[in-house]
PDB file of C-alpha atoms in Angstrom:
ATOM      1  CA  UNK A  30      31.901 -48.895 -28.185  1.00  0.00           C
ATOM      2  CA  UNK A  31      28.849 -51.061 -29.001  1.00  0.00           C
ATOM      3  CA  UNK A  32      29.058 -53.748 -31.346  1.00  0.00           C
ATOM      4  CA  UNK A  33      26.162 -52.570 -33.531  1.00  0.00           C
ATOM      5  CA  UNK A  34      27.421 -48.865 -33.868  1.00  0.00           C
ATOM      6  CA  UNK A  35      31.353 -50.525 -34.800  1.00  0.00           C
ATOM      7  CA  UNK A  36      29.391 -52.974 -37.429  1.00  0.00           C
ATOM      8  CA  UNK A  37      27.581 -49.527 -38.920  1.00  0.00           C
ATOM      9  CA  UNK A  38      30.539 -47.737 -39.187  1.00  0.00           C
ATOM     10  CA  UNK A  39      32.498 -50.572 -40.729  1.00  0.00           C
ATOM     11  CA  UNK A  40      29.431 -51.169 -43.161  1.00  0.00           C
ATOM     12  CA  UNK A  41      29.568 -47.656 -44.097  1.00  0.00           C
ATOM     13  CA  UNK A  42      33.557 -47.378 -44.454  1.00  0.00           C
ATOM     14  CA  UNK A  43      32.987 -50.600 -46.884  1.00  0.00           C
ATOM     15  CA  UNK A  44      29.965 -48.386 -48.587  1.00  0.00           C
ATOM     16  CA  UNK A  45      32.230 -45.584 -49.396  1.00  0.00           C
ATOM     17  CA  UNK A  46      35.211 -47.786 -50.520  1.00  0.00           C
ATOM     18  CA  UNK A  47      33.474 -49.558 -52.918  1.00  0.00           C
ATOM     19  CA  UNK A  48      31.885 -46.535 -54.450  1.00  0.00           C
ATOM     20  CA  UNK A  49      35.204 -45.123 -54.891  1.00  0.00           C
ATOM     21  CA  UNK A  50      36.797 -47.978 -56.517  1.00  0.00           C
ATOM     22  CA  UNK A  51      33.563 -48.243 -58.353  1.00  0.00           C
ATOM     23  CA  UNK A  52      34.180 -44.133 -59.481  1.00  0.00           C
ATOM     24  CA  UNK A  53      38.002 -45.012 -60.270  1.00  0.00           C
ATOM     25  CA  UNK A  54      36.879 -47.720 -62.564  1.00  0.00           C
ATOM     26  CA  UNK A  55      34.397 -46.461 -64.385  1.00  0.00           C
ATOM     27  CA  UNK A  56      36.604 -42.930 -64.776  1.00  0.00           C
ATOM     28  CA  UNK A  57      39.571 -45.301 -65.370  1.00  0.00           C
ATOM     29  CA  UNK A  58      37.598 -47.020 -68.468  1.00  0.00           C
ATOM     30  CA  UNK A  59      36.400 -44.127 -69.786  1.00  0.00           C
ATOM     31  CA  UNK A  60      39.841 -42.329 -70.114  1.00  0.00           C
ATOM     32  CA  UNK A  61      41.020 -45.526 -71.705  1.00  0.00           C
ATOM     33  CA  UNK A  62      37.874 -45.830 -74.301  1.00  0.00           C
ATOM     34  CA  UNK A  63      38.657 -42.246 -74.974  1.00  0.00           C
ATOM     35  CA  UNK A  64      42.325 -42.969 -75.558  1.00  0.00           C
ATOM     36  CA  UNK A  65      41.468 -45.974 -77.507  1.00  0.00           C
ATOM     37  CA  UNK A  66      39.153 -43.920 -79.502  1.00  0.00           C
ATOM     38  CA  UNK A  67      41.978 -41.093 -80.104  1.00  0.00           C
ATOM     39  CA  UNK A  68      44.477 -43.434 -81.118  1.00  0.00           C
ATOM     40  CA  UNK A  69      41.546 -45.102 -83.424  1.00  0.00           C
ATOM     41  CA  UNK A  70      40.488 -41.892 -85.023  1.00  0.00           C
ATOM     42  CA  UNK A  71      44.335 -41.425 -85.802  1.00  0.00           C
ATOM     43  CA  UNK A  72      45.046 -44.212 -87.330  1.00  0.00           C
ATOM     44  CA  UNK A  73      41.540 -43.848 -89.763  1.00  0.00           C
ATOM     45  CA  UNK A  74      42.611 -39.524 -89.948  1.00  0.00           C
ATOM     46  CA  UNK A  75      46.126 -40.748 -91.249  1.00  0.00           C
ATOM     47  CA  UNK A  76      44.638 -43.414 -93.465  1.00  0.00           C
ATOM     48  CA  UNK A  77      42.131 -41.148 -94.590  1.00  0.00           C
ATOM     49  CA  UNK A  78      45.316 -38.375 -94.848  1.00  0.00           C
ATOM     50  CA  UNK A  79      47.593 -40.983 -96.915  1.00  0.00           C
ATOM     51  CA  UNK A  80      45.805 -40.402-100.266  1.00  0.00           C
ATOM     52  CA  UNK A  81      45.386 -36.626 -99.583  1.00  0.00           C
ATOM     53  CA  UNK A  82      49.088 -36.451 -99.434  1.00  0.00           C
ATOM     54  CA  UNK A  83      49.966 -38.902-102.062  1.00  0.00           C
ATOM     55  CA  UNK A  84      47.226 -37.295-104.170  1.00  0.00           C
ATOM     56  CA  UNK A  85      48.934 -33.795-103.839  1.00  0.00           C
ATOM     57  CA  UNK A  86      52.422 -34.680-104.797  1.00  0.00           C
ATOM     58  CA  UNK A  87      51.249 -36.441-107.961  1.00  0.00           C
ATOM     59  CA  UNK A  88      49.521 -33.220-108.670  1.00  0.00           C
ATOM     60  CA  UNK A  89      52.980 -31.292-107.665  1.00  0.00           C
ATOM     61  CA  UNK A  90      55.393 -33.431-109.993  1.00  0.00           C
ATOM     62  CA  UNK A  91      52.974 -32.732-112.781  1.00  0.00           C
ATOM     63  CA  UNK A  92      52.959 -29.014-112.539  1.00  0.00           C
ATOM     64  CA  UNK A  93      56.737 -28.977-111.915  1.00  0.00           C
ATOM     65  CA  UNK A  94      56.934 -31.044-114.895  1.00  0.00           C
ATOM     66  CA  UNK A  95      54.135 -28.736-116.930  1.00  0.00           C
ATOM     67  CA  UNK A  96      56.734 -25.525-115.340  1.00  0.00           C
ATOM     68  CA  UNK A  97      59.653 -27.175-116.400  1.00  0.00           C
ATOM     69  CA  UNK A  98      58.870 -26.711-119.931  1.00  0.00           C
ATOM     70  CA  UNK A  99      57.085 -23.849-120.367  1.00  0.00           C
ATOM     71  CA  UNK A 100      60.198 -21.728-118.706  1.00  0.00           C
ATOM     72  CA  UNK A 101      62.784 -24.399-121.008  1.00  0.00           C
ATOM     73  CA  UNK A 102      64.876 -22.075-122.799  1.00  0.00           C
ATOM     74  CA  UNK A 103      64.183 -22.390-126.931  1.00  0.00           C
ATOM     75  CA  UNK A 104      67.643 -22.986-127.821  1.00  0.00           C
ATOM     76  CA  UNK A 105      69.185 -24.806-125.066  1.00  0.00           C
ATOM     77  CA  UNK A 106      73.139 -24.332-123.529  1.00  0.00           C
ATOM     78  CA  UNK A 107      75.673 -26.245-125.031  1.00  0.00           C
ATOM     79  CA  UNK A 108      76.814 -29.211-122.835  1.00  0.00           C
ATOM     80  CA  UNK A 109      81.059 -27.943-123.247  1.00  0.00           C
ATOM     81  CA  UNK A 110      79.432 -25.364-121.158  1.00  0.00           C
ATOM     82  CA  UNK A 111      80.847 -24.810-117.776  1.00  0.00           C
ATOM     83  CA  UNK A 112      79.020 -24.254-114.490  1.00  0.00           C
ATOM     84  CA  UNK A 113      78.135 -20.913-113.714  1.00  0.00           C
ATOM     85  CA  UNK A 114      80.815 -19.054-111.864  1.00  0.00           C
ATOM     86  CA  UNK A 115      79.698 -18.516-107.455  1.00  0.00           C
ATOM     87  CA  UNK A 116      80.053 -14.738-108.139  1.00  0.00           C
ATOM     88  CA  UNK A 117      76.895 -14.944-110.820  1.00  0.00           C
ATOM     89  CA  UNK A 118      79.157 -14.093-113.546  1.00  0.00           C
ATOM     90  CA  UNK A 119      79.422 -15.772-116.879  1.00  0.00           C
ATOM     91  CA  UNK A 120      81.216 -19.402-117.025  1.00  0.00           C
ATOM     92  CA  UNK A 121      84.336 -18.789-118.205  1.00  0.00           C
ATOM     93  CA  UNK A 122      83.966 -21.509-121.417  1.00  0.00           C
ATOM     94  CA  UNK A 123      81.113 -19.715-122.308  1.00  0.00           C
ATOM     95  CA  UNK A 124      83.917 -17.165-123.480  1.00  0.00           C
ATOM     96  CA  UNK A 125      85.614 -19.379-125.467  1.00  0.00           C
ATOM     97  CA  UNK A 126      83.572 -19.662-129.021  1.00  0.00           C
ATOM     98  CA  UNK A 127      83.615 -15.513-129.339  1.00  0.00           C
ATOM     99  CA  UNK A 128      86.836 -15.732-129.185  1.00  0.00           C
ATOM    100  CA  UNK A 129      87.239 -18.048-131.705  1.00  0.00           C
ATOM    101  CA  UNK A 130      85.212 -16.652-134.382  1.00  0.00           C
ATOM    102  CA  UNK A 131      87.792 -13.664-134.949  1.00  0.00           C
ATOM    103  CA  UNK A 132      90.245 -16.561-136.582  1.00  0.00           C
ATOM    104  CA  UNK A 133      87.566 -18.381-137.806  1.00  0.00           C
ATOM    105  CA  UNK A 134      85.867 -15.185-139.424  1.00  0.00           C
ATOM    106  CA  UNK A 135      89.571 -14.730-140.683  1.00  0.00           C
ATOM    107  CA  UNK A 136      89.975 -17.344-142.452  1.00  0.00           C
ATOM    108  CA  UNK A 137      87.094 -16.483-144.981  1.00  0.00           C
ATOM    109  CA  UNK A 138      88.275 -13.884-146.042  1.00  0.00           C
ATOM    110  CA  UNK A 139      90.474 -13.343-149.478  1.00  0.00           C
ATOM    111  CA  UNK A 140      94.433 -14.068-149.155  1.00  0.00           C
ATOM    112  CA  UNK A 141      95.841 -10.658-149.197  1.00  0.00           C
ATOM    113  CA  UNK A 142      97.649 -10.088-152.289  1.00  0.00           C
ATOM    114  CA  UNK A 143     101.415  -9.958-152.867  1.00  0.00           C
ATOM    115  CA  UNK A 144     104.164  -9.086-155.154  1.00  0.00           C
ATOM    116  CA  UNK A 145     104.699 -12.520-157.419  1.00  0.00           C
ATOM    117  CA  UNK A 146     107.941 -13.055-159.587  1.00  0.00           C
ATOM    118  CA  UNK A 147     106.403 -14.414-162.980  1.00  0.00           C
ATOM    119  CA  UNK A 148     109.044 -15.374-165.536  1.00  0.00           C
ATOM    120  CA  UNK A 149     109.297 -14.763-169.269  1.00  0.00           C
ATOM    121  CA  UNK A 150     105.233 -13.628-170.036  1.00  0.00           C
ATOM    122  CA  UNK A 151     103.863 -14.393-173.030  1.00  0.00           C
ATOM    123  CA  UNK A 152     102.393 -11.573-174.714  1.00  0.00           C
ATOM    124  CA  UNK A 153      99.158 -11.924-176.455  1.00  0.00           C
ATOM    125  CA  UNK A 154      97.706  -8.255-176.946  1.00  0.00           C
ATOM    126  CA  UNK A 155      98.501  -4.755-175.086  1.00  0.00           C
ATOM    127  CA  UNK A 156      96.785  -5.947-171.672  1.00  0.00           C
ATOM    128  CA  UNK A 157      96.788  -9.223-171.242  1.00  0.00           C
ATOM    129  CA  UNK A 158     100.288 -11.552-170.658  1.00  0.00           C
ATOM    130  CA  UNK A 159     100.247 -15.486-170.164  1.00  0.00           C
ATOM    131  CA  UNK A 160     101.862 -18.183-168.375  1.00  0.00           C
ATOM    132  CA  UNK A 161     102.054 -21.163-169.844  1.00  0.00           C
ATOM    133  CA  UNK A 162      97.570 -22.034-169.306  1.00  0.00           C
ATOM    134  CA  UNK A 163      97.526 -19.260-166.832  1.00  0.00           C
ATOM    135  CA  UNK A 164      96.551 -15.761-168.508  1.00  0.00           C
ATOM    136  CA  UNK A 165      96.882 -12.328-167.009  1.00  0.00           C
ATOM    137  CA  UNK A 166      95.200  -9.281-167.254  1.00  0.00           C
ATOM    138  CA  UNK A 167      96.734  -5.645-166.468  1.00  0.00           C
ATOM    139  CA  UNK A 168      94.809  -3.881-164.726  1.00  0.00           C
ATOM    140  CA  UNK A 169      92.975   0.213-165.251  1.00  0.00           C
ATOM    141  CA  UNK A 170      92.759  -0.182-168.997  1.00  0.00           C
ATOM    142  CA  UNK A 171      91.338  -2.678-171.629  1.00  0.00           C
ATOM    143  CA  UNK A 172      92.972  -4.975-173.563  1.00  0.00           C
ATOM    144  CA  UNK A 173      93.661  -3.921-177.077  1.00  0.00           C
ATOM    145  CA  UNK A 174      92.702  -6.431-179.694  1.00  0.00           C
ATOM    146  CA  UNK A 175      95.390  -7.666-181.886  1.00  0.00           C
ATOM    147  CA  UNK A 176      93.031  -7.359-184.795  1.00  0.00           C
ATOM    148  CA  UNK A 177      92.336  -3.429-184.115  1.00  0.00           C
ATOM    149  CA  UNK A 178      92.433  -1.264-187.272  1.00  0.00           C
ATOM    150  CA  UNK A 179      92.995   2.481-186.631  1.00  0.00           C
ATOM    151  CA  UNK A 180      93.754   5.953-188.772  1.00  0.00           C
ATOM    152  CA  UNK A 181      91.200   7.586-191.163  1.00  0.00           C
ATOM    153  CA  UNK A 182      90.165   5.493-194.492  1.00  0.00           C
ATOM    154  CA  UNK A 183      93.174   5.315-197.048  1.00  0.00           C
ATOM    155  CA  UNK A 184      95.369   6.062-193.802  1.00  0.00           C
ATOM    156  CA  UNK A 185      94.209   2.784-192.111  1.00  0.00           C
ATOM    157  CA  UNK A 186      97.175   0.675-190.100  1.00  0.00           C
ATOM    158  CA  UNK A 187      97.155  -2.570-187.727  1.00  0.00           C
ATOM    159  CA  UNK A 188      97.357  -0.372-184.647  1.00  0.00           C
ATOM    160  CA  UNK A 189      96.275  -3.427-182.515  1.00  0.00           C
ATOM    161  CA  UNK A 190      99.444  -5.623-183.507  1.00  0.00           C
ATOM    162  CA  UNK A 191     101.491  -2.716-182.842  1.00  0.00           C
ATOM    163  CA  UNK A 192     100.437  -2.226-179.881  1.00  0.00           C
ATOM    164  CA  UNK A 193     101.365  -5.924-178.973  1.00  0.00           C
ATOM    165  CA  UNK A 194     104.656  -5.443-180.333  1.00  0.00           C
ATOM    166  CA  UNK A 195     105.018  -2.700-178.210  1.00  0.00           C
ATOM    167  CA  UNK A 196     104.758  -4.219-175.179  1.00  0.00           C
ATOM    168  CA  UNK A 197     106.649  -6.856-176.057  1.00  0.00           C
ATOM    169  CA  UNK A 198     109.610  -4.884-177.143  1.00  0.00           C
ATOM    170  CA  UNK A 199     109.335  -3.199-173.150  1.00  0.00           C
ATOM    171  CA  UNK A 200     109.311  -6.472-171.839  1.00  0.00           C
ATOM    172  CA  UNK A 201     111.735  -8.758-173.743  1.00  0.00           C
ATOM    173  CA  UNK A 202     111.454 -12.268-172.156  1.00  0.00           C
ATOM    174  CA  UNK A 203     112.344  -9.908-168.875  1.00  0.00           C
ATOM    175  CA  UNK A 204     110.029 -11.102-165.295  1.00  0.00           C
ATOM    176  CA  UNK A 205     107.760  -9.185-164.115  1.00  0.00           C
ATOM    177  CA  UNK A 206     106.228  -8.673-160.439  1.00  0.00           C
ATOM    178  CA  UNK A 207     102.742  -9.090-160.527  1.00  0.00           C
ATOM    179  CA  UNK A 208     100.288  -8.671-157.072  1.00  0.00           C
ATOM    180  CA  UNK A 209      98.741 -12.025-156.635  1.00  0.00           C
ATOM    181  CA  UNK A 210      97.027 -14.046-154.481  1.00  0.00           C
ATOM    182  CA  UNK A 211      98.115 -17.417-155.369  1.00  0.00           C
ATOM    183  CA  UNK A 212     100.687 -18.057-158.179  1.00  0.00           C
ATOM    184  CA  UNK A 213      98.207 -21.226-159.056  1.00  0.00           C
ATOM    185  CA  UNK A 214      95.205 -19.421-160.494  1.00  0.00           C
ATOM    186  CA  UNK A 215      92.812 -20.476-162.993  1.00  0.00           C
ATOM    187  CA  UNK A 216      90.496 -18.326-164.374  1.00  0.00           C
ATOM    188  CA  UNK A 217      92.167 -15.279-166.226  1.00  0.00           C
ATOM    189  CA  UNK A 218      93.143 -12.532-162.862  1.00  0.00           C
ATOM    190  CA  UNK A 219      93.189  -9.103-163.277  1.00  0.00           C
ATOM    191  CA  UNK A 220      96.214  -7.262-161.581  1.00  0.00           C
ATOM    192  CA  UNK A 221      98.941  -4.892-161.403  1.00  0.00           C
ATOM    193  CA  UNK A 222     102.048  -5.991-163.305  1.00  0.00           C
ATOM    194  CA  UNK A 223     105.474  -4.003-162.862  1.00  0.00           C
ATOM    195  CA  UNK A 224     108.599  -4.299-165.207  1.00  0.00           C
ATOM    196  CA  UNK A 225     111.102  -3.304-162.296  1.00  0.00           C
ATOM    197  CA  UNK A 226     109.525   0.170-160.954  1.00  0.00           C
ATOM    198  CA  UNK A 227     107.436   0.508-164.469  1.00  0.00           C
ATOM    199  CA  UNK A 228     103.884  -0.016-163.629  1.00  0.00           C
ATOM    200  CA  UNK A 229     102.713  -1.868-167.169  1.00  0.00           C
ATOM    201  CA  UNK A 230      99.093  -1.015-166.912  1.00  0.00           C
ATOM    202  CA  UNK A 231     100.421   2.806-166.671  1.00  0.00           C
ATOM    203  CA  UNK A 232     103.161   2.689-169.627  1.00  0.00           C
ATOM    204  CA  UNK A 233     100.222   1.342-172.139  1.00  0.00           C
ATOM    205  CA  UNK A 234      97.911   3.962-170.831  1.00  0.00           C
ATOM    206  CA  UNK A 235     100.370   6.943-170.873  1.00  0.00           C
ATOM    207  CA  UNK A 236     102.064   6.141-174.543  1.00  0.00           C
ATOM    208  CA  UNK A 237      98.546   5.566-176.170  1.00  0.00           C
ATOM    209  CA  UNK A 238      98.425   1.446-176.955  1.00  0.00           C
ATOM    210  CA  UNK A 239      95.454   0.869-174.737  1.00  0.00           C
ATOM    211  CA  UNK A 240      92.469   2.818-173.552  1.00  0.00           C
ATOM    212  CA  UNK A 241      91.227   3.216-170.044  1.00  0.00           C
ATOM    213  CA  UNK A 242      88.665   1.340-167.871  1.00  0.00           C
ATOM    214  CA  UNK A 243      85.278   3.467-166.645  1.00  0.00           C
ATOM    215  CA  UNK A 244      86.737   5.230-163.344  1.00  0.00           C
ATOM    216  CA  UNK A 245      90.287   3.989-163.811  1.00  0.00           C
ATOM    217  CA  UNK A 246      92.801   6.294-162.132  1.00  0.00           C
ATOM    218  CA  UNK A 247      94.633   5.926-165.541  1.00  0.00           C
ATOM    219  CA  UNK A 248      92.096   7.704-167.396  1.00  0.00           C
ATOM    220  CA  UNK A 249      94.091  11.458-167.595  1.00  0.00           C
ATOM    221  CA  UNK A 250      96.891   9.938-168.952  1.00  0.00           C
ATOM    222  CA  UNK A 251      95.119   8.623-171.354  1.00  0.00           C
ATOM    223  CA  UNK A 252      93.764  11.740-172.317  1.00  0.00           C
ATOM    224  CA  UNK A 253      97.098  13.055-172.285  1.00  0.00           C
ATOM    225  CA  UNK A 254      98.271  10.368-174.895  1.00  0.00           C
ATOM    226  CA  UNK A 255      94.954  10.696-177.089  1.00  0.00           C
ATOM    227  CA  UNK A 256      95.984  14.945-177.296  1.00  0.00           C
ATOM    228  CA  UNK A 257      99.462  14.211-177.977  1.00  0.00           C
ATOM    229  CA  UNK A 258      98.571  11.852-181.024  1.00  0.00           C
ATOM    230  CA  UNK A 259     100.618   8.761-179.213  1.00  0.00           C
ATOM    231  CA  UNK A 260      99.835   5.262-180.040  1.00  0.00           C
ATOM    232  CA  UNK A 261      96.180   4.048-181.455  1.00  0.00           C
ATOM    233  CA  UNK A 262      95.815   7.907-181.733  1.00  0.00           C
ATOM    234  CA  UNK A 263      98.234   8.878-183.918  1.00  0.00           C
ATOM    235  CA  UNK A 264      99.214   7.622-187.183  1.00  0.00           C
ATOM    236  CA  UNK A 265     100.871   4.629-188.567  1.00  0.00           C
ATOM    237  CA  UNK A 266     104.346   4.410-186.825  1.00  0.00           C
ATOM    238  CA  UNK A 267     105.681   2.526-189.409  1.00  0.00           C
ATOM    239  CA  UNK A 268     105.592   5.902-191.869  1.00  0.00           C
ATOM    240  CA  UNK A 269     107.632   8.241-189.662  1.00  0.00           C
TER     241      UNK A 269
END
């Protein structure tokens, strides 16, 4: 081979290396700048993002906050309740207050009234006895006043004290059974009042020494006493 055609060729080889490192460079730099630039414009997008995203959940604890209380039930569980069962049903504590407001409901209402033993009454007029301070009045009729004057004019009698002294004759310092509530009452109680199996309301009513309340089941036999002339309808017992 001649020298100047293996000097040309090695020239040339030379040429084409350097052109090729020269390509590989220059594509080798430019795929960096663009990474560098990729990795630049993320970091500025994610700074940029940062805000955004901060911005937004500021904005989503608010509205939570503003939904929070606009679905807050008015009057609010109360804290002995229990969890809410994993089948969706009630809590079972919840349960618990109904069932006690039947007692508690119970409890308001009036004592139911029994049979009282009442020793030696005091008898102050044809319906009413006492107790020592504690007074007592039978009830389906009304009370005949002591001071009750009956019988035509000329014919007049005290039918009102003999009508006390009726009753008391019946009675005779005997107890009676009377349906109470309490045997500490204050306030004068109207009640049935027995002598035994003698219903006292009922012997007044039937022999004429006191007169009927408005729809008292006593009221026919009082009629039946008024017809047959018996007690403050008749005349003076003291003349027969």
């Amino acid at each position: 081979m001649r020298p100047a055609a293996f000097i040309t060729g090695i020239t040339g080889m030379a040429v084409v290396a350097g052109l090729l490192l020269a390509g590989e460079a220059r594509l080798g730099g430019g795929t960096a700048g663009e990474e560098t630039m990729s990795a630049e414009e993320t970091a500025a997008a994610a700074a940029d993002a940062a805000p955004e995203a901060s911005e937004r959940a500021t904005i989503s604890d608010d509205r939570a906050e503003m939904i929070a209380r606009s679905v807050e039930p008015t009057a609010p569980p109360s804290p002995a309740s229990g969890p809410v069962s994993g089948d969706g049903g009630a809590p079972k504590s919840a349960d618990v207050p109904q069932q006690a407001e039947t007692p508690a409901g119970a409890t308001v209402r009036p004592a139911a009234k029994r049979a009282v033993e009442l020793a030696r009454p005091m008898v102050e007029n044809a319906g009413i006895l006492s107790f020592g301070e504690r007074r007592l009045q039978l009830a389906g009729i009304v009370p005949t006043p002591v001071d009750r004057i009956c019988g035509p004019a000329g014919r007049q009698w005290p039918c009102g004290m003999m009508a006390k002294t009726a009753l008391r004759l019946l009675l005779r310092n005997r107890s009676v059974s009377c349906d109470l509530e309490t045997v500490e009452w204050k306030e004068t109680v109207t009640t049935a009042c027995r002598l035994g199996t003698e219903d006292l309301g009922s012997w007044l009513a039937e022999n004429g020494w006191a007169e009927p309340t408005a729809g008292s089941p006593l009221t026919s036999a009082a009629v039946k006493a008024r017809q047959a002339g018996k007690g403050l309808y008749g005349d003076d017992p003291r003349r027969n």
